C-alpha cells in the first residue's frame, strides 16, 4: 500500500512539478516573462510557417480545380456544330518583360453560349475583360508597350473563379468574323474538363520530395532553438530551487512544464499570426506565385500533427538540454564545459545520410514507392541535420586556434564563443541548414534543367559584343497578306531585317515525316538563302547553315504527291531549280532538315491558300525591350499573331511551376531564419547586459563591444556557410545521381545564396546595436 502511495505521490509530484513550471513561466518575474515571450514568439513564427505548409495540399487542390474548370480545348475529339450554345475561342497569349499573360479571343455564336469561369458577360468585338492584376500592370508606369499592345477598351474584370491566383495576368478579347479551324480557332459548347492526373516524372518527383524536406527541416531547427531561449536564466533558477529541497526529477518536471506552457502560448500565437497573415496573402507575389486567402486552409490532420510535433519537439529539446546540465544547490555545473567535442559521431551523421541516399533508389521508378521515398527523406534529414552536428565542433576548433591574439574586439568575441559556443551556433544552425538546402535545390534545378546538348555551363558573353537573334511571327489567317506585314515589322525599333514568306507543312499521304515549304517572291527568298539566280517559277532545295545535311529525314523529288497538313488537300512537288545554303536570317533555328523554297508560281494557288503567313525578324540584344516591341507590332497588326524566339531555351512548365513554388518557400524560410537570429541575438545581449555595462564602466569603448558582437555573429555564420556549401553541393550531386543526371553546378547562383546568408547575418547584427547601446548604460550595473 505504501509503495503504491509513494508511486502515486511521485506521479502527483510530477504533475505538481509541471504545474509549478507553468506558473513560473507566467509569474517568474521580469526575466521569466521575457523568456516566455521570446519562446512564444519564436515558436509562434515557426508554427505559422508550418500551418502555411499544411495548407499547401488544399491550395494545390483548389488550383487544380480552377485549371480544370477553365480548360478551353475540345479533348473529346468530337465534332461540335455551331449553335446558340457554342463559342469560338483562339489563344492570343503574350509575354511582357518575362511576365506571362494568358489571353483568349472569344466570339459567342448564340445567346446561351457558355461563359468562361470568372467572366460575367462576353465583351463586345474589340473590347476586353481583364484580371485585376493585369489592370494594375496596364496602369503601371513603364507599361507603355503593353498598353499599346492591348489597346482595347476594358469592359470588366475576370473574377477569382477564372484565375489561378490574384497575381495572374489574364484577358479575354471580343472577336469578330472568327472561323473555326483558322488561326487556331476552335468551337466549344462548354468550358472545363476533368482528366486523371499523370504521375510526375522521376526528376520532378525527386524535386518535390527534396523541396519539402529542405523547407521543413530549417523550421524544425528554428523551433528547437526558440525553445532554448533564456536557458542560462532557467538553469540558475532551477539551481535555486534545489536549495529548497527539489530533486533532479522535480527540476526536470519544472523545466518541462515551463517549456510546455511557453510552447502552447506559441502555438496559439502562431495560429493567430497565420490567420492574420492569410488575410493579406492575396497582396503577395513571391517568385511569380500567388494564392487566394481562402486557399490557405490547413488540412485538419496536418494541423493536428503540427501541434503534436511542436509540443513533442519542445519536450525532447528541453529533456536533452537538461542532460547536459547538472543543477546543484550551489550553482550550475555544465558537464560539457571542459570536455572536447568528439568528431567521429558528428561526421557519422552526414555519412549515414549519404549511404542511405546511395542505396535508396536503384531505378527511377523507386521514387514512386513508399519505401524509396522514406529512404530518400531519411537520407536528406541525416545530411541536413549533419550540418547542426558538425558546426559546433568547427566553431570550437576555430576559437581554440584563433584565441590569444588580434584586436580586443576579436579576443572578446573568441572568448565569448569559447564560453558559450553552443548558444552562438544554436542561432546560426537555422541559416546554415537553410543555405545547405537552398544550395542542394539549386544544384538539383541546374542538373534537371540542363539538356544533354548543354552538358557544360555556357560562357557569359561580353556586354560590349551584341549578338544577333532571330524571331518568328506567324499568322494562320489564310489571307496571304504577308507582303503587307513585312514593312511594319522592319520599321520596328531594334529590328535589323524582316523577311516574309508563306509556310506550310507537307508529308506523304501515309503520314510520313513532315517537311517544310516556304513560299515568297525572289526578293524575299534571297534573304533566306544564297541563291545562284531566281525567277518566277523557280524552286530551291535549301539546308540550314552548319548542318551538312546531318540527320536529314526529308525526301524531295519533283512530281511527288504530298498532303498539306494533317488532313489537307494533295499537292505535287514542283521541279527543283537548284540547291542552296540558308543564310543566318533563316528562322529555321537548329533543325537540320532541308526545306523547299518556292516562288508563288512554282507553289501554285492550293499551297498559297493553306500557307501560314510568317515573318522572320533579325535583331540584336542591345535593347531589353526589343522583343516586347516585336510582340506589340504583331498584336497591333492582328491579335492572333504568335511570336516566338527560337534561339531562347524553352523551359518545362511543370519544372517551372515547382521551381517557383520552392523558391517562394525558400524565401519564406530565410525570412523566418532572419527573425530567429534576431531573437537569439537579442536574448544573448539581454543575458550579458550586466557584463557589458561593467566593461564600459572600466573604459571599454562601445565601438569595441560592437565589433565583438559582429565577430560573434560572423565567425559562426562563416563556418556555417562553409559547412552548408559542402553539404549542400554533396546533397545536390547525390540527388542528381539518383535520377541518372550528371552533377552540374551554377557557381554564380550558389555564391549568391551564400552571400544572401552572410548579408542576413550582418543585417541582424546591425539591428541588435541599439539594444547593445542600451545595455551598456550605467543603469545596467544595478543587480539584485
XYZ file of C-alpha atoms in Angstrom:
784
model
C 0.000 0.000 0.000
C 2.737 2.406 0.994
C 4.643 1.690 -2.216
C 1.557 2.414 -4.190
C 1.073 5.667 -2.325
C 4.668 6.585 -2.846
C 4.269 5.797 -6.552
C 1.114 7.835 -6.693
C 2.893 10.568 -4.825
C 5.646 10.514 -7.387
C 3.113 10.737 -10.180
C 1.264 13.532 -8.397
C 4.586 15.175 -7.681
C 5.392 15.090 -11.356
C 2.118 16.786 -12.214
C 2.747 19.365 -9.491
C 6.189 19.985 -10.937
C 4.697 20.549 -14.368
C 2.137 22.956 -12.904
C 4.788 24.773 -10.882
C 6.936 25.176 -14.025
C 3.930 26.585 -15.877
C 3.326 29.098 -13.039
C 6.997 30.120 -13.113
C 6.697 30.820 -16.851
C 3.948 33.355 -16.069
C 4.928 34.668 -12.624
C 8.674 34.204 -12.563
C 9.479 37.897 -12.559
C 10.659 40.095 -15.395
C 13.282 37.619 -16.614
C 10.783 34.777 -16.699
C 8.232 36.903 -18.562
C 10.804 37.982 -21.152
C 11.971 34.396 -21.657
C 8.398 33.163 -22.020
C 7.658 35.936 -24.519
C 10.759 35.132 -26.574
C 9.925 31.434 -26.647
C 6.284 32.120 -27.550
C 7.216 34.484 -30.377
C 9.812 32.080 -31.747
C 7.527 29.063 -31.573
C 4.661 31.150 -32.955
C 6.637 32.148 -36.043
C 7.606 28.523 -36.640
C 4.039 27.284 -36.161
C 2.738 29.927 -38.584
C 5.117 28.649 -41.264
C 4.172 25.023 -40.520
C 0.475 25.887 -40.833
C 1.317 27.522 -44.142
C 2.961 24.283 -45.237
C -0.084 22.327 -44.014
C -2.209 24.488 -46.328
C -0.255 23.571 -49.460
C -2.353 20.456 -50.300
C -5.570 22.486 -50.068
C -4.141 25.310 -52.157
C -2.920 22.849 -54.774
C -6.339 21.134 -54.873
C -8.111 24.462 -55.422
C -5.581 25.454 -58.079
C -6.094 22.172 -59.939
C -9.858 22.697 -59.807
C -9.516 26.138 -61.367
C -7.257 24.724 -64.085
C -9.830 22.039 -64.894
C -12.751 24.483 -64.888
C -11.222 26.818 -67.474
C -9.861 24.272 -69.951
C -10.955 25.571 -73.361
C -9.876 22.735 -75.630
C -12.103 20.006 -77.083
C -10.377 16.975 -75.589
C -13.100 14.547 -76.741
C -12.192 14.812 -80.456
C -15.879 15.128 -81.280
C -17.335 17.410 -83.934
C -19.159 20.396 -82.400
C -21.630 22.063 -84.732
C -22.445 25.777 -84.456
C -25.499 26.594 -82.345
C -26.810 29.156 -79.894
C -24.850 27.353 -77.169
C -21.383 27.420 -78.760
C -18.488 29.865 -78.709
C -15.358 30.294 -80.843
C -12.071 30.565 -78.937
C -8.459 31.141 -80.010
C -5.262 31.580 -77.993
C -3.651 35.020 -78.027
C -1.160 34.586 -75.162
C 1.651 37.088 -74.884
C 4.680 37.937 -72.757
C 5.702 41.309 -71.347
C 9.131 41.568 -69.725
C 9.148 37.902 -68.725
C 5.594 38.147 -67.343
C 3.372 35.535 -68.971
C -0.086 36.828 -69.910
C -2.876 34.410 -70.751
C -5.107 35.735 -73.496
C -8.139 34.362 -75.340
C -10.136 35.795 -78.226
C -13.794 34.780 -77.880
C -16.842 35.124 -80.094
C -20.165 33.702 -78.855
C -22.319 32.162 -81.582
C -25.600 32.483 -79.700
C -27.366 33.915 -76.700
C -26.756 30.880 -74.477
C -23.054 30.422 -75.276
C -21.130 29.123 -72.236
C -19.170 31.730 -70.304
C -15.538 31.190 -69.247
C -15.123 30.892 -65.457
C -14.960 34.302 -63.802
C -16.496 36.180 -66.764
C -19.937 37.741 -66.199
C -20.660 38.556 -69.846
C -18.840 38.361 -73.143
C -17.049 41.519 -74.265
C -18.177 43.150 -77.493
C -15.860 42.908 -80.524
C -12.782 44.989 -79.798
C -13.408 45.116 -76.018
C -11.729 43.017 -73.354
C -12.181 41.880 -69.780
C -9.015 41.655 -67.738
C -7.865 40.256 -64.408
C -7.265 42.774 -61.585
C -3.508 42.142 -61.742
C -3.417 42.854 -65.487
C -5.428 46.050 -64.998
C -2.810 47.225 -62.484
C 0.038 46.219 -64.799
C -1.515 48.157 -67.683
C -1.814 51.258 -65.487
C 1.692 50.936 -64.030
C 4.470 53.323 -65.137
C 6.744 51.807 -67.770
C 3.999 49.648 -69.333
C 3.575 51.804 -72.421
C 4.445 48.936 -74.763
C 1.865 46.691 -73.127
C -0.788 49.414 -73.253
C -0.061 49.854 -76.936
C -0.268 46.102 -77.472
C -3.552 45.700 -75.592
C -5.111 48.989 -76.733
C -8.677 47.806 -76.261
C -11.416 49.283 -74.035
C -11.759 47.394 -70.737
C -15.349 46.232 -70.273
C -14.967 44.309 -66.987
C -12.790 42.154 -64.772
C -12.210 38.413 -64.556
C -13.422 37.022 -61.232
C -11.498 34.782 -58.872
C -13.083 31.621 -60.319
C -11.245 32.201 -63.574
C -7.813 32.866 -62.059
C -5.169 30.587 -60.586
C -4.140 33.336 -58.205
C -4.751 37.043 -57.536
C -1.493 37.897 -59.309
C -2.253 36.070 -62.584
C -2.438 38.109 -65.795
C -5.492 37.096 -67.890
C -7.641 38.813 -70.512
C -10.488 37.881 -72.854
C -10.790 39.884 -76.079
C -14.052 40.067 -78.003
C -13.575 38.798 -81.545
C -15.431 39.172 -84.819
C -15.516 37.163 -88.053
C -13.699 34.257 -86.407
C -13.713 30.984 -88.386
C -13.398 27.525 -86.844
C -10.083 25.934 -87.802
C -8.434 29.208 -88.898
C -5.715 30.913 -86.804
C -6.063 28.255 -84.103
C -9.774 28.965 -83.621
C -11.824 26.139 -82.119
C -15.520 25.728 -81.299
C -16.660 24.801 -77.779
C -20.004 24.045 -76.191
C -18.672 24.125 -72.623
C -15.602 25.096 -70.599
C -13.848 22.681 -68.277
C -12.642 19.134 -68.364
C -11.561 16.754 -65.614
C -8.882 14.271 -66.571
C -6.848 11.843 -64.463
C -3.589 13.126 -63.091
C -0.420 11.813 -64.626
C 2.328 10.780 -62.214
C 5.226 13.164 -62.077
C 8.408 12.173 -63.839
C 11.143 10.830 -61.520
C 13.043 14.115 -61.861
C 10.095 16.228 -60.739
C 9.070 13.737 -58.043
C 12.575 13.912 -56.558
C 12.498 17.695 -56.798
C 9.213 17.812 -54.892
C 10.473 15.470 -52.165
C 13.690 17.459 -51.790
C 11.776 20.722 -51.618
C 9.502 19.542 -48.805
C 12.430 18.315 -46.709
C 14.531 21.416 -47.381
C 11.716 23.740 -46.383
C 10.599 21.935 -43.223
C 13.945 20.993 -41.622
C 15.068 24.640 -41.059
C 11.692 25.354 -39.449
C 12.225 22.473 -37.025
C 15.749 23.726 -36.243
C 14.322 27.194 -35.647
C 11.662 25.942 -33.204
C 14.263 23.863 -31.364
C 16.417 26.988 -30.963
C 13.422 29.043 -29.807
C 12.666 26.543 -27.031
C 16.175 27.135 -25.632
C 15.856 30.939 -25.390
C 16.921 32.074 -21.922
C 18.402 28.693 -20.996
C 21.037 30.099 -18.655
C 18.480 32.057 -16.618
C 16.355 28.940 -16.328
C 19.299 26.863 -15.127
C 20.160 29.376 -12.390
C 16.530 29.437 -11.252
C 16.462 25.633 -11.062
C 19.672 25.697 -9.019
C 17.943 27.985 -6.532
C 15.032 25.536 -6.313
C 17.483 22.777 -5.391
C 18.377 24.832 -2.295
C 14.817 24.481 -1.008
C 14.663 20.712 -1.483
C 13.729 19.990 -5.095
C 15.340 16.855 -6.537
C 16.516 16.318 -10.096
C 13.290 14.646 -11.192
C 11.294 17.624 -9.971
C 13.613 20.162 -11.646
C 13.239 18.290 -14.930
C 9.446 18.397 -14.488
C 9.535 22.112 -13.730
C 11.601 22.767 -16.869
C 9.181 20.648 -18.915
C 6.161 22.497 -17.518
C 7.682 25.843 -18.351
C 8.517 24.673 -21.871
C 5.054 23.192 -22.461
C 3.242 26.361 -21.389
C 5.514 28.617 -23.453
C 5.095 26.295 -26.429
C 1.312 26.227 -26.011
C 1.235 30.021 -25.956
C 3.436 29.989 -29.055
C 1.077 27.586 -30.836
C -1.876 29.877 -30.150
C 0.169 32.885 -31.242
C 1.230 31.044 -34.403
C -2.389 30.271 -35.264
C -3.286 33.943 -34.756
C -0.342 35.067 -36.919
C -1.342 32.603 -39.617
C -4.979 33.704 -39.654
C -3.990 37.375 -39.669
C -1.371 36.929 -42.387
C -3.755 34.892 -44.515
C -5.957 37.948 -44.987
C -3.107 39.752 -46.734
C -1.681 36.809 -48.687
C -3.532 37.920 -51.815
C -1.315 41.030 -51.916
C 1.883 38.977 -52.000
C 3.504 37.659 -55.153
C 6.590 35.614 -54.272
C 8.657 34.359 -57.217
C 5.646 34.750 -59.524
C 3.392 32.629 -57.274
C 0.236 33.997 -55.649
C -2.718 32.358 -53.896
C -6.142 33.415 -52.692
C -6.698 33.728 -48.902
C -9.404 31.048 -48.922
C -6.948 28.590 -50.493
C -4.750 28.682 -47.392
C -6.746 26.335 -45.193
C -4.675 23.774 -43.286
C -5.800 20.199 -43.617
C -7.174 19.110 -40.200
C -4.900 16.079 -39.905
C -1.796 18.088 -40.813
C -2.800 20.838 -38.371
C -3.120 18.307 -35.534
C 0.206 16.746 -36.493
C 1.777 20.209 -36.405
C 0.587 20.827 -32.846
C 1.691 17.376 -31.645
C 5.068 17.632 -33.399
C 5.838 21.077 -31.953
C 4.921 20.016 -28.398
C 6.955 16.817 -28.730
C 9.936 18.708 -30.117
C 9.720 21.174 -27.242
C 9.770 18.415 -24.635
C 12.572 16.492 -26.356
C 14.793 19.574 -26.683
C 14.192 20.517 -23.058
C 14.997 16.997 -21.862
C 18.199 16.838 -23.928
C 19.260 20.240 -22.605
C 18.761 19.046 -19.023
C 21.014 16.089 -19.712
C 23.892 18.497 -20.373
C 23.404 20.447 -17.148
C 23.783 19.318 -13.552
C 21.656 21.670 -11.424
C 23.243 21.666 -7.987
C 22.289 23.623 -4.854
C 25.310 25.900 -5.055
C 25.186 26.689 -8.756
C 25.027 25.343 -12.245
C 27.725 22.977 -13.427
C 27.863 22.470 -17.174
C 29.061 18.949 -17.841
C 30.183 19.829 -21.340
C 32.106 22.921 -20.267
C 35.524 21.330 -20.125
C 35.026 18.374 -22.408
C 36.181 18.407 -26.007
C 33.540 17.654 -28.568
C 34.107 14.390 -30.401
C 34.110 14.482 -34.196
C 33.523 10.850 -35.137
C 29.796 10.680 -34.421
C 29.241 14.156 -35.844
C 30.762 13.086 -39.159
C 28.892 9.784 -38.998
C 25.502 11.531 -39.237
C 26.007 13.080 -42.722
C 27.892 9.978 -43.884
C 24.897 7.870 -42.881
C 22.733 10.195 -44.964
C 24.970 9.715 -47.995
C 24.846 5.943 -47.595
C 21.045 5.981 -47.329
C 20.723 8.122 -50.443
C 23.122 5.979 -52.435
C 21.223 2.805 -51.595
C 17.637 4.166 -51.562
C 16.934 4.278 -55.304
C 18.050 1.504 -57.614
C 15.965 2.772 -60.537
C 13.893 5.904 -61.150
C 10.564 4.143 -60.526
C 11.518 3.657 -56.853
C 10.718 7.335 -56.290
C 7.010 6.474 -56.600
C 7.236 3.763 -53.919
C 6.774 4.478 -50.225
C 9.953 2.649 -49.210
C 12.081 4.605 -51.682
C 10.599 7.923 -50.607
C 11.161 7.126 -46.909
C 14.814 6.270 -47.524
C 15.367 9.423 -49.575
C 13.757 11.566 -46.872
C 15.785 9.846 -44.123
C 18.995 10.365 -46.063
C 18.272 14.043 -46.655
C 17.352 14.537 -42.994
C 20.611 12.952 -41.882
C 22.636 15.158 -44.222
C 20.902 18.389 -43.247
C 20.934 17.570 -39.526
C 24.609 16.764 -40.001
C 25.166 20.492 -40.520
C 23.966 21.147 -36.966
C 26.219 18.425 -35.538
C 29.419 19.430 -37.355
C 29.073 23.191 -36.862
C 29.603 23.271 -33.032
C 32.778 21.199 -33.391
C 34.049 23.512 -36.154
C 33.370 26.602 -34.011
C 35.159 25.032 -31.023
C 38.228 24.156 -33.104
C 38.400 27.587 -34.755
C 38.085 29.505 -31.484
C 40.717 27.242 -29.917
C 43.150 28.043 -32.723
C 42.418 31.769 -33.043
C 42.375 32.826 -29.384
C 45.127 34.884 -27.706
C 45.948 37.335 -30.493
C 44.301 40.006 -32.595
C 42.423 43.187 -31.693
C 40.472 43.443 -28.477
C 37.094 43.080 -30.177
C 38.298 39.841 -31.772
C 39.603 38.463 -28.465
C 36.357 39.333 -26.666
C 34.364 37.583 -29.376
C 36.572 34.484 -29.383
C 36.495 34.216 -25.590
C 32.725 34.524 -25.553
C 32.415 31.816 -28.205
C 34.706 29.576 -26.142
C 32.468 30.003 -23.090
C 29.089 29.724 -24.851
C 29.742 28.400 -28.334
C 26.626 26.256 -28.154
C 24.350 29.296 -27.751
C 26.055 31.014 -30.706
C 25.788 28.039 -33.034
C 22.202 27.399 -31.962
C 21.102 30.643 -33.625
C 23.266 30.015 -36.693
C 22.161 26.411 -37.239
C 18.928 27.522 -38.859
C 20.537 29.685 -41.528
C 23.217 27.037 -42.159
C 20.590 24.350 -42.734
C 18.514 26.708 -44.898
C 21.520 27.599 -47.058
C 22.539 23.941 -47.362
C 19.035 23.082 -48.532
C 18.928 26.027 -50.950
C 22.291 25.025 -52.436
C 21.071 21.438 -52.855
C 17.854 22.614 -54.524
C 19.714 24.959 -56.875
C 22.123 22.165 -57.823
C 19.166 19.866 -58.437
C 17.442 22.524 -60.565
C 20.571 23.106 -62.634
C 21.110 19.400 -63.302
C 17.469 18.651 -64.166
C 17.007 21.696 -66.398
C 20.261 21.087 -68.261
C 19.849 19.346 -71.604
C 22.302 16.691 -72.810
C 23.473 19.006 -75.552
C 24.343 21.619 -72.943
C 26.386 19.490 -70.564
C 28.700 22.353 -69.727
C 27.645 25.747 -68.473
C 27.548 28.400 -71.138
C 30.172 31.073 -71.018
C 28.975 34.573 -70.406
C 29.017 36.812 -73.458
C 30.605 40.191 -73.326
C 28.166 43.022 -72.929
C 30.163 45.072 -75.451
C 29.609 42.491 -78.206
C 25.876 42.414 -79.046
C 24.596 39.182 -80.526
C 22.166 38.807 -83.402
C 18.965 36.869 -82.775
C 16.077 35.733 -84.913
C 12.383 35.886 -84.052
C 9.394 34.411 -85.884
C 5.857 35.833 -86.103
C 3.144 33.566 -87.545
C -0.484 34.176 -88.502
C -2.710 31.438 -89.926
C -5.316 33.743 -91.447
C -5.496 32.078 -94.903
C -5.307 35.557 -96.486
C -1.744 35.601 -97.790
C -1.104 39.202 -96.704
C 2.483 38.601 -95.633
C 3.737 41.309 -98.024
C 1.722 43.853 -96.011
C 3.232 42.757 -92.687
C 6.928 42.823 -93.626
C 7.386 46.628 -93.847
C 5.662 47.126 -90.477
C 7.968 44.654 -88.717
C 11.013 46.114 -90.490
C 10.111 49.581 -89.166
C 10.018 48.343 -85.547
C 12.754 49.895 -83.394
C 15.602 47.439 -82.840
C 14.785 45.195 -85.831
C 17.583 44.981 -88.382
C 15.800 42.993 -91.057
C 12.422 41.404 -91.716
C 11.679 38.700 -94.276
C 8.208 37.436 -95.087
C 7.018 34.175 -96.582
C 4.175 31.706 -96.509
C 4.948 28.436 -94.713
C 3.213 25.094 -94.806
C 3.967 21.549 -93.721
C 3.630 18.662 -96.185
C 4.056 14.917 -95.838
C 3.433 11.739 -97.763
C -0.211 10.547 -97.836
C 0.636 7.658 -95.497
C 1.670 10.105 -92.756
C 5.420 10.252 -93.324
C 7.966 12.717 -91.982
C 6.663 16.351 -92.101
C 8.567 18.633 -94.455
C 8.599 22.420 -94.722
C 7.788 24.540 -97.779
C 8.283 28.324 -97.817
C 6.691 30.479 -100.451
C 7.839 34.010 -101.321
C 8.966 36.153 -104.221
C 12.587 36.171 -105.303
C 13.476 39.270 -103.245
C 12.425 37.563 -100.020
C 13.886 34.174 -100.979
C 17.308 35.807 -101.476
C 17.166 36.902 -97.831
C 16.569 33.307 -96.753
C 19.247 31.584 -98.859
C 22.210 32.256 -101.114
C 20.576 31.604 -104.483
C 22.537 31.294 -107.783
C 19.674 33.069 -109.533
C 15.927 33.389 -109.212
C 12.943 33.984 -111.464
C 9.232 33.288 -111.382
C 8.522 29.541 -111.277
C 11.797 28.538 -109.596
C 12.105 26.251 -106.560
C 15.203 25.628 -104.445
C 16.240 22.901 -102.029
C 17.904 24.512 -99.002
C 19.679 23.165 -95.900
C 20.303 25.299 -92.787
C 23.893 26.512 -92.314
C 26.373 24.331 -90.442
C 24.379 21.090 -90.587
C 25.780 19.411 -93.673
C 22.524 17.511 -94.062
C 23.137 15.510 -90.866
C 20.138 13.549 -89.542
C 18.118 14.686 -92.563
C 14.884 12.703 -92.985
C 13.337 14.687 -95.826
C 12.751 13.201 -99.303
C 12.283 15.840 -102.003
C 11.629 14.724 -105.570
C 9.870 16.591 -108.368
C 6.419 15.244 -109.165
C 5.914 13.568 -105.770
C 2.341 13.764 -104.447
C 2.237 15.097 -100.891
C -0.512 16.055 -98.440
C -0.773 19.546 -96.941
C -1.053 19.423 -93.150
C -2.658 16.510 -91.350
C -5.801 16.233 -93.463
C -5.440 18.892 -96.176
C -5.536 18.642 -99.971
C -2.932 16.940 -102.151
C -0.013 18.886 -103.561
C 2.644 17.996 -106.120
C 6.293 18.881 -105.625
C 7.431 21.327 -108.353
C 10.682 20.865 -110.316
C 13.705 21.836 -108.255
C 15.837 24.504 -109.934
C 18.959 24.261 -107.766
C 20.265 23.608 -104.260
C 21.403 26.420 -101.963
C 22.586 27.178 -98.445
C 20.418 29.045 -95.922
C 21.597 32.374 -94.507
C 21.791 33.432 -90.865
C 18.466 35.283 -91.249
C 16.662 31.988 -91.748
C 14.432 31.347 -88.691
C 14.729 27.583 -89.148
C 16.824 27.508 -85.977
C 18.839 24.370 -85.198
C 16.648 21.940 -87.150
C 18.878 20.106 -89.652
C 16.232 19.081 -92.201
C 16.194 20.508 -95.696
C 13.291 22.662 -96.819
C 11.870 23.743 -100.157
C 11.855 27.413 -101.122
C 9.384 28.117 -103.904
C 8.131 31.157 -105.764
C 4.319 31.610 -105.821
C 4.226 30.482 -109.438
C 6.003 27.242 -108.599
C 3.965 26.529 -105.443
C 0.561 27.058 -107.001
C -2.693 28.503 -105.601
C -3.512 25.480 -103.411
C -0.301 25.805 -101.422
C -0.663 29.594 -101.159
C -4.191 29.278 -99.778
C -3.068 26.950 -96.969
C 0.231 28.660 -96.111
C 0.750 30.362 -92.759
C 1.857 33.992 -93.068
C 5.299 34.092 -91.432
C 7.699 36.957 -90.792
C 11.260 36.293 -89.650
C 12.925 39.233 -87.913
C 16.607 39.736 -87.119
C 17.510 41.891 -84.102
C 20.305 42.483 -81.584
C 20.156 42.189 -77.816
C 21.338 45.738 -77.111
C 17.785 46.827 -76.199
C 15.992 44.847 -73.497
C 12.586 45.878 -74.864
C 13.133 44.843 -78.474
C 11.252 41.548 -78.051
C 8.315 43.369 -76.475
C 8.306 45.820 -79.376
C 8.159 42.930 -81.825
C 5.258 41.375 -79.894
C 3.485 44.742 -79.792
C 3.887 45.190 -83.549
C 2.440 41.735 -84.159
C -0.520 42.321 -81.821
C -1.321 45.673 -83.456
C -1.377 44.013 -86.881
C -3.554 41.135 -85.689
C -4.106 39.837 -82.119
C -3.901 36.258 -83.458
C -0.221 36.636 -84.358
C 2.007 34.226 -82.397
C 5.561 35.367 -81.784
C 8.433 33.072 -80.850
C 12.173 33.373 -80.437
C 13.790 30.035 -81.421
C 17.205 30.912 -80.017
C 15.945 31.088 -76.444
C 15.671 27.915 -74.321
C 12.152 26.723 -73.607
C 11.561 25.570 -70.046
C 9.402 22.717 -68.827
C 6.112 24.213 -67.487
C 5.890 21.599 -64.710
C 9.518 22.227 -63.716
C 8.919 25.967 -63.787
C 5.862 25.644 -61.532
C 7.696 23.523 -58.965
C 10.677 25.855 -59.084
C 8.532 28.930 -58.421
C 6.782 27.213 -55.516
C 10.038 26.063 -53.917
C 11.762 29.420 -54.385
C 8.783 31.082 -52.724
C 9.121 28.625 -49.828
C 12.873 29.222 -49.528
C 12.219 32.967 -49.363
C 9.733 32.498 -46.508
C 12.136 30.196 -44.640
C 15.035 32.655 -44.957
C 12.839 35.406 -43.527
C 11.948 33.083 -40.652
C 15.609 32.290 -40.008
C 16.446 36.003 -40.024
C 13.811 36.510 -37.325
C 15.308 33.575 -35.405
C 18.789 35.079 -35.483
C 17.458 38.453 -34.364
C 15.589 36.951 -31.407
C 18.610 34.851 -30.456
C 20.977 37.821 -30.624
C 18.655 39.967 -28.521
C 18.335 37.154 -25.964
C 22.131 36.837 -25.653
C 22.559 40.604 -25.267
C 19.902 40.623 -22.538
C 21.721 37.817 -20.758
C 25.077 39.683 -20.892
C 23.733 43.173 -20.182
C 25.440 43.486 -16.762
C 28.787 42.213 -18.050
C 28.674 44.680 -20.938
C 27.827 47.542 -18.580
C 30.786 46.608 -16.357
C 33.154 46.560 -19.334
C 32.051 50.043 -20.395
C 32.386 51.272 -16.806
C 36.021 50.112 -16.832
C 36.759 52.071 -20.009
C 35.961 49.660 -22.861
C 34.801 51.597 -25.928
C 31.351 50.867 -27.287
C 32.878 50.531 -30.747
C 34.969 47.636 -29.431
C 31.894 45.939 -27.994
C 30.019 46.453 -31.257
C 32.914 44.862 -33.128
C 32.929 41.917 -30.733
C 29.193 41.365 -31.267
C 29.758 41.466 -35.030
C 32.614 38.940 -34.790
C 30.488 36.665 -32.616
C 27.951 36.522 -35.421
C 30.319 36.495 -38.397
C 32.552 33.638 -37.208
C 29.788 31.031 -36.706
C 27.978 32.228 -39.837
C 31.122 31.982 -41.963
C 31.798 28.466 -40.710
C 28.126 27.590 -41.084
C 28.076 28.769 -44.706
C 31.241 26.776 -45.440
C 29.784 23.606 -43.949
C 26.424 24.324 -45.607
C 28.084 24.771 -49.001
C 29.935 21.462 -48.724
C 26.868 19.548 -47.511
C 24.539 21.258 -49.984
C 26.672 20.527 -53.048
C 27.191 16.932 -51.893
C 23.451 16.523 -51.347
C 22.565 18.067 -54.706
C 25.087 15.937 -56.589
C 23.891 12.788 -54.826
C 20.240 13.541 -55.642
C 21.123 14.067 -59.297
C 22.853 10.697 -59.284
C 19.593 9.058 -58.160
C 17.914 10.030 -61.446
C 20.964 9.410 -63.621
C 21.897 13.063 -64.119
C 25.497 14.299 -64.061
C 26.396 16.790 -61.366
C 26.197 20.377 -62.637
C 26.807 23.484 -60.544
C 25.802 27.074 -61.195
C 28.562 28.623 -59.128
C 27.397 32.218 -59.528
C 23.970 31.361 -58.100
C 25.497 29.279 -55.302
C 27.756 32.194 -54.331
C 24.728 34.487 -54.411
C 22.892 32.165 -51.999
C 25.877 32.182 -49.640
C 26.099 35.970 -49.959
C 22.434 36.259 -49.046
C 23.051 34.227 -45.904
C 26.038 36.374 -44.948
C 24.099 39.576 -45.613
C 21.308 38.307 -43.357
C 23.800 37.831 -40.512
C 25.251 41.332 -40.945
C 21.800 42.968 -41.063
C 20.714 41.089 -37.938
C 23.847 42.273 -36.122
C 23.197 45.879 -37.115
C 19.629 45.599 -35.815
C 20.957 44.497 -32.407
C 23.224 47.550 -31.984
C 20.525 49.784 -30.391
C 19.929 47.092 -27.764
C 23.696 46.868 -27.207
C 23.963 50.632 -26.582
C 21.091 50.491 -24.069
C 22.702 47.531 -22.294
C 25.936 49.448 -21.697
C 24.333 52.347 -19.841
C 25.243 52.844 -16.136
C 21.759 51.626 -15.183
C 22.852 48.181 -16.346
C 25.168 47.920 -13.301
C 22.211 47.506 -10.982
C 21.737 43.931 -9.900
C 19.537 42.081 -7.461
